[in-house]
Amino acid sequence: MLAPSKLSLIENHPLAPLTTLRVGGSARYFVTVTTKQEAVRAVELARQSGWRFYLLGNGSNLYFDDAGFDGLIIHNRIREGEKIDSDHPEIWSAGAGVSLPQLALRAGREGWGGLEFGVGIPGSVGGAIVMNAGASGSSISDCLLSIECYDQEGYKHLSREEIVFGYRSSPFQKGETIILSAKFLLKRDPEAKKIQQASMDYRRSTQPYGLPSAGCIFRNPQSNGSAQSAGALIDLAGLKEMTCEGAQISSLHANFMINTGQATSKGVSQLIARVRKTILEMHGIELTPEMIYVPPDGGRQ
């Protein structure tokens, strides 16, 4: 029997449909949260029950094991707090479950710049902050003003200056803090909508849109302050269309993996390992995965 709770818990909930790669088994327990209070209650329920828990956003940069997740998946759909400050229209607030592309598109339509890169990143605001997601030389940390979050010490408000971000990394990747909402500092830019459209057109012509994919497989390797293209390295190695148990390196962009229909978590992991081994042998460069693998005993407790 499940512990008493006002939360609508579901047992044995499929996870693959909730990820953009469409890979993974089922969660032992699953709950969708739409408010900050529900998110906190879900975390506390997991801790009191001795369950491992994992906060899931749009599932755009991860894959679950085929054996599923032996704990509680908290599906973040927090939208409360989405607003523009009437006294300071350059400050935009959004719940952690808000779609980043939708937020970016709205900002662009209203002539606000800073989030243009986000139109092609199919993640949530919270997930994007956790990964410090970005594109075209920009990252979400560039326009982040502050966040509201929750950890074992309780509710917190952190300014951008209090958070140490790195390239596609943040302290929140440890999973000890859940992001509830965020504020962004945007700037007036009448060209924002045009920049967004150009970004979308470019992505659609160079990336496998419309196919199950988790986005970039690897971070671009950094050396002496400059980045190399992971996709170019993989392409030079002749690894496009390499396939393992339904997981395949895209023929359109070598740093993207697609699910050809029946991909398994084992196949995804093996394909990542093969690519890393080949690039290390050919170029002497160790690629760091950007995709996150969530094992059955992953998450936090």
Short mmCIF file of C-alpha atoms in Angstrom, two decimals:
data_model
loop_
_atom_site.label_atom_id
_atom_site.label_comp_id
_atom_site.label_asym_id
_atom_site.label_seq_id
_atom_site.Cartn_x
_atom_site.Cartn_y
_atom_site.Cartn_z
CA MET A 1 0.00 0.00 0.00
CA LEU A 2 1.14 3.51 -0.76
CA ALA A 3 1.75 5.95 2.04
CA PRO A 4 -1.22 8.26 2.67
CA SER A 5 -0.93 11.43 0.63
CA LYS A 6 -3.04 13.97 -1.21
CA LEU A 7 -0.73 13.48 -4.18
CA SER A 8 -2.05 11.33 -7.03
CA LEU A 9 0.57 8.58 -7.10
CA ILE A 10 0.63 6.04 -9.91
CA GLU A 11 2.40 2.70 -9.74
CA ASN A 12 4.41 1.17 -12.61
CA HIS A 13 4.14 4.21 -14.86
CA PRO A 14 5.87 3.98 -18.30
CA LEU A 15 8.76 6.43 -18.65
CA ALA A 16 9.79 6.09 -22.31
CA PRO A 17 6.90 8.27 -23.59
CA LEU A 18 8.06 11.06 -21.26
CA THR A 19 11.53 11.26 -22.81
CA THR A 20 12.36 12.64 -26.24
CA LEU A 21 14.52 9.58 -27.01
CA ARG A 22 11.63 7.25 -26.09
CA VAL A 23 13.82 4.85 -24.10
CA GLY A 24 13.28 3.37 -20.64
CA GLY A 25 11.11 1.11 -18.51
CA SER A 26 8.55 2.05 -15.85
CA ALA A 27 8.72 3.95 -12.58
CA ARG A 28 7.80 2.09 -9.42
CA TYR A 29 5.96 5.23 -8.32
CA PHE A 30 5.11 8.33 -10.36
CA VAL A 31 3.50 11.68 -9.63
CA THR A 32 2.90 14.83 -11.65
CA VAL A 33 3.26 18.09 -9.72
CA THR A 34 1.86 21.41 -10.93
CA THR A 35 2.62 23.66 -7.95
CA LYS A 36 5.66 24.36 -5.82
CA GLN A 37 3.88 22.99 -2.78
CA GLU A 38 3.12 19.70 -4.55
CA ALA A 39 6.75 19.35 -5.61
CA VAL A 40 7.97 19.83 -2.05
CA ARG A 41 5.36 17.41 -0.69
CA ALA A 42 6.43 14.81 -3.24
CA VAL A 43 10.08 15.11 -2.22
CA GLU A 44 9.20 14.88 1.47
CA LEU A 45 6.95 11.88 0.83
CA ALA A 46 9.81 10.10 -0.92
CA ARG A 47 12.21 10.86 1.93
CA GLN A 48 9.76 9.78 4.63
CA SER A 49 8.96 6.57 2.72
CA GLY A 50 12.61 5.74 2.07
CA TRP A 51 12.15 5.92 -1.71
CA ARG A 52 14.71 7.19 -4.14
CA PHE A 53 13.35 10.08 -6.19
CA TYR A 54 14.16 11.81 -9.46
CA LEU A 55 12.78 15.09 -10.77
CA LEU A 56 11.81 14.82 -14.44
CA GLY A 57 11.17 17.81 -16.68
CA ASN A 58 10.62 17.43 -20.43
CA GLY A 59 12.98 14.45 -20.61
CA SER A 60 14.99 15.94 -23.46
CA ASN A 61 18.54 15.11 -22.41
CA LEU A 62 18.25 11.78 -20.64
CA TYR A 63 17.28 8.15 -20.90
CA PHE A 64 16.08 5.67 -18.30
CA ASP A 65 17.18 2.07 -17.95
CA ASP A 66 14.94 -0.54 -19.56
CA ALA A 67 14.45 -1.95 -16.06
CA GLY A 68 12.81 1.34 -15.11
CA PHE A 69 13.29 3.36 -11.93
CA ASP A 70 12.94 1.80 -8.48
CA GLY A 71 11.59 4.83 -6.69
CA LEU A 72 9.45 7.93 -7.23
CA ILE A 73 9.59 9.94 -10.44
CA ILE A 74 8.38 13.50 -9.83
CA HIS A 75 7.17 14.94 -13.13
CA ASN A 76 7.68 18.69 -12.92
CA ARG A 77 4.84 20.63 -14.52
CA ILE A 78 5.08 23.72 -12.31
CA ARG A 79 3.79 26.72 -14.25
CA GLU A 80 2.76 28.99 -11.38
CA GLY A 81 4.71 32.19 -11.13
CA GLU A 82 4.87 32.74 -14.89
CA LYS A 83 4.61 36.52 -15.22
CA ILE A 84 6.25 39.76 -16.27
CA ASP A 85 7.01 42.40 -13.63
CA SER A 86 4.83 45.41 -14.51
CA ASP A 87 7.31 47.81 -12.90
CA HIS A 88 10.28 46.08 -14.51
CA PRO A 89 9.09 44.54 -17.81
CA GLU A 90 12.60 43.29 -18.52
CA ILE A 91 12.27 40.79 -15.65
CA TRP A 92 10.43 37.60 -16.65
CA SER A 93 9.44 34.88 -14.17
CA ALA A 94 8.61 31.28 -15.00
CA GLY A 95 7.83 28.07 -13.13
CA ALA A 96 10.39 25.30 -13.49
CA GLY A 97 7.97 23.20 -15.53
CA VAL A 98 7.41 25.84 -18.21
CA SER A 99 8.59 24.87 -21.70
CA LEU A 100 11.80 26.77 -22.53
CA PRO A 101 10.96 27.03 -26.26
CA GLN A 102 7.51 28.44 -25.47
CA LEU A 103 8.97 30.99 -23.06
CA ALA A 104 11.62 31.99 -25.61
CA LEU A 105 9.06 32.32 -28.42
CA ARG A 106 6.81 34.49 -26.28
CA ALA A 107 9.72 36.75 -25.37
CA GLY A 108 10.73 37.06 -29.02
CA ARG A 109 7.20 37.89 -30.16
CA GLU A 110 7.08 40.69 -27.59
CA GLY A 111 10.46 42.07 -28.64
CA TRP A 112 12.61 40.81 -25.77
CA GLY A 113 16.00 39.22 -26.39
CA GLY A 114 18.22 36.95 -24.34
CA LEU A 115 16.44 33.63 -24.74
CA GLU A 116 16.66 33.26 -28.52
CA PHE A 117 18.83 30.15 -28.23
CA GLY A 118 16.05 28.41 -26.29
CA VAL A 119 13.63 28.01 -29.19
CA GLY A 120 15.39 24.86 -30.35
CA ILE A 121 15.99 23.24 -26.96
CA PRO A 122 12.99 21.01 -26.12
CA GLY A 123 13.43 21.19 -22.36
CA SER A 124 11.78 22.80 -19.36
CA VAL A 125 13.06 25.93 -17.65
CA GLY A 126 14.17 23.91 -14.62
CA GLY A 127 15.92 21.26 -16.69
CA ALA A 128 17.67 23.91 -18.77
CA ILE A 129 19.05 25.55 -15.63
CA VAL A 130 20.23 22.21 -14.25
CA MET A 131 22.15 21.53 -17.49
CA ASN A 132 23.02 25.19 -18.12
CA ALA A 133 21.59 24.51 -21.56
CA GLY A 134 22.50 26.68 -24.48
CA ALA A 135 23.31 27.00 -28.15
CA SER A 136 25.02 29.36 -30.58
CA GLY A 137 27.46 30.57 -27.96
CA SER A 138 24.80 31.43 -25.37
CA SER A 139 23.70 29.66 -22.19
CA ILE A 140 20.68 30.08 -19.97
CA SER A 141 22.94 31.28 -17.15
CA ASP A 142 23.73 34.37 -19.26
CA CYS A 143 20.28 35.86 -18.66
CA LEU A 144 19.35 34.16 -15.39
CA LEU A 145 18.63 36.62 -12.58
CA SER A 146 17.66 34.31 -9.71
CA ILE A 147 15.95 31.04 -8.80
CA GLU A 148 13.61 29.78 -6.12
CA CYS A 149 14.55 26.28 -4.98
CA TYR A 150 14.15 23.72 -2.23
CA ASP A 151 16.66 21.45 -0.52
CA GLN A 152 17.05 19.68 2.81
CA GLU A 153 17.39 23.04 4.52
CA GLY A 154 14.10 24.32 3.09
CA TYR A 155 13.09 27.01 0.60
CA LYS A 156 15.80 29.26 -0.79
CA HIS A 157 16.19 32.16 -3.19
CA LEU A 158 19.55 32.23 -4.95
CA SER A 159 20.84 35.05 -7.12
CA ARG A 160 22.80 34.31 -10.28
CA GLU A 161 25.97 35.42 -8.48
CA GLU A 162 25.49 32.72 -5.85
CA ILE A 163 25.42 29.91 -8.43
CA VAL A 164 28.61 28.56 -10.00
CA PHE A 165 27.78 27.52 -13.56
CA GLY A 166 30.12 25.81 -16.00
CA TYR A 167 29.87 24.72 -19.61
CA ARG A 168 26.70 22.58 -19.66
CA SER A 169 26.98 22.12 -15.91
CA SER A 170 25.62 23.47 -12.64
CA PRO A 171 25.71 22.51 -8.95
CA PHE A 172 22.10 21.31 -9.32
CA GLN A 173 23.21 18.24 -11.26
CA LYS A 174 23.95 16.59 -7.92
CA GLY A 175 20.19 16.28 -7.51
CA GLU A 176 20.16 17.63 -3.96
CA THR A 177 18.25 20.80 -4.88
CA ILE A 178 15.00 21.08 -6.81
CA ILE A 179 14.36 24.21 -8.82
CA LEU A 180 10.86 25.62 -8.41
CA SER A 181 10.93 28.82 -10.45
CA ALA A 182 13.31 31.28 -12.06
CA LYS A 183 13.61 34.94 -13.01
CA PHE A 184 15.35 36.14 -16.16
CA LEU A 185 16.72 39.55 -17.08
CA LEU A 186 15.96 40.19 -20.74
CA LYS A 187 16.73 43.13 -23.00
CA ARG A 188 14.74 45.00 -25.61
CA ASP A 189 15.61 43.67 -29.07
CA PRO A 190 13.27 44.23 -32.04
CA GLU A 191 15.32 41.64 -33.96
CA ALA A 192 14.73 38.86 -31.41
CA LYS A 193 11.91 37.21 -33.36
CA LYS A 194 13.94 37.27 -36.57
CA ILE A 195 16.97 35.79 -34.79
CA GLN A 196 14.78 33.02 -33.38
CA GLN A 197 13.41 32.13 -36.81
CA ALA A 198 16.90 32.00 -38.29
CA SER A 199 18.01 29.75 -35.44
CA MET A 200 15.05 27.42 -35.97
CA ASP A 201 15.59 27.25 -39.73
CA TYR A 202 19.25 26.37 -39.22
CA ARG A 203 18.49 23.68 -36.65
CA ARG A 204 15.80 22.10 -38.80
CA SER A 205 18.23 21.85 -41.71
CA THR A 206 21.12 20.42 -39.68
CA GLN A 207 19.50 18.31 -36.94
CA PRO A 208 17.16 15.28 -36.98
CA TYR A 209 13.91 17.11 -36.22
CA GLY A 210 10.83 14.94 -35.99
CA LEU A 211 12.75 11.84 -34.89
CA PRO A 212 13.11 10.53 -31.31
CA SER A 213 16.35 12.09 -30.07
CA ALA A 214 17.81 13.33 -26.79
CA GLY A 215 19.67 16.25 -28.32
CA CYS A 216 23.45 16.43 -28.25
CA ILE A 217 25.13 13.24 -27.09
CA PHE A 218 28.38 14.85 -25.96
CA ARG A 219 29.62 18.19 -24.73
CA ASN A 220 31.95 19.99 -27.10
CA PRO A 221 35.45 19.34 -25.71
CA GLN A 222 37.16 22.43 -24.30
CA SER A 223 40.85 23.12 -24.79
CA ASN A 224 42.74 26.27 -23.81
CA GLY A 225 39.54 28.26 -23.55
CA SER A 226 38.17 27.23 -26.94
CA ALA A 227 35.75 24.49 -27.93
CA GLN A 228 35.98 21.81 -30.57
CA SER A 229 32.91 20.41 -32.24
CA ALA A 230 32.10 16.95 -30.92
CA GLY A 231 29.93 16.41 -33.98
CA ALA A 232 32.81 17.21 -36.34
CA LEU A 233 35.11 14.78 -34.52
CA ILE A 234 32.52 12.01 -34.73
CA ASP A 235 31.87 12.78 -38.39
CA LEU A 236 35.61 12.69 -39.21
CA ALA A 237 35.76 9.27 -37.57
CA GLY A 238 33.12 8.03 -40.01
CA LEU A 239 30.65 7.11 -37.29
CA LYS A 240 27.45 8.54 -38.78
CA GLU A 241 24.71 5.89 -38.91
CA MET A 242 26.59 3.58 -36.52
CA THR A 243 23.82 1.54 -34.88
CA CYS A 244 23.46 -0.53 -31.72
CA GLU A 245 20.19 -2.18 -30.70
CA GLY A 246 18.01 0.45 -32.35
CA ALA A 247 20.10 3.45 -31.26
CA GLN A 248 21.81 5.18 -34.17
CA ILE A 249 24.16 8.11 -34.76
CA SER A 250 22.23 10.55 -36.93
CA SER A 251 23.19 10.82 -40.59
CA LEU A 252 22.32 14.52 -40.42
CA HIS A 253 24.29 15.55 -37.32
CA ALA A 254 26.94 13.26 -35.84
CA ASN A 255 26.46 14.55 -32.29
CA PHE A 256 22.82 13.45 -32.28
CA MET A 257 21.51 9.98 -31.55
CA ILE A 258 18.14 8.82 -32.79
CA ASN A 259 15.85 5.96 -31.83
CA THR A 260 15.12 4.00 -35.00
CA GLY A 261 12.11 2.38 -33.38
CA GLN A 262 13.13 -0.20 -30.80
CA ALA A 263 16.15 1.32 -29.08
CA THR A 264 17.14 -0.06 -25.68
CA SER A 265 19.02 1.61 -22.85
CA LYS A 266 21.74 -1.02 -23.29
CA GLY A 267 22.06 -0.10 -26.95
CA VAL A 268 22.23 3.62 -26.16
CA SER A 269 24.93 3.10 -23.53
CA GLN A 270 26.96 0.77 -25.76
CA LEU A 271 26.78 3.18 -28.69
CA ILE A 272 27.99 6.05 -26.49
CA ALA A 273 30.86 3.87 -25.24
CA ARG A 274 31.86 2.87 -28.78
CA VAL A 275 31.93 6.47 -29.98
CA ARG A 276 33.99 7.59 -26.96
CA LYS A 277 36.47 4.75 -27.49
CA THR A 278 36.87 5.53 -31.19
CA ILE A 279 37.36 9.28 -30.68
CA LEU A 280 39.88 8.66 -27.90
CA GLU A 281 41.86 6.29 -30.11
CA MET A 282 41.70 8.48 -33.23
CA HIS A 283 41.98 11.99 -31.78
CA GLY A 284 43.24 11.48 -28.23
CA ILE A 285 40.17 13.32 -26.95
CA GLU A 286 37.87 11.98 -24.26
CA LEU A 287 34.30 13.02 -24.95
CA THR A 288 32.05 13.80 -21.99
CA PRO A 289 28.43 12.68 -22.38
CA GLU A 290 25.82 15.42 -22.24
CA MET A 291 23.00 12.87 -22.15
CA ILE A 292 22.17 11.61 -18.67
CA TYR A 293 21.63 7.92 -17.95
CA VAL A 294 19.26 7.29 -15.05
CA PRO A 295 19.79 3.77 -13.61
CA PRO A 296 17.10 1.89 -11.66
CA ASP A 297 18.73 2.94 -8.39
CA GLY A 298 19.52 6.50 -9.52
CA GLY A 299 18.19 9.76 -8.18
CA ARG A 300 18.32 10.81 -4.53
CA GLN A 301 17.02 9.47 -1.24
#
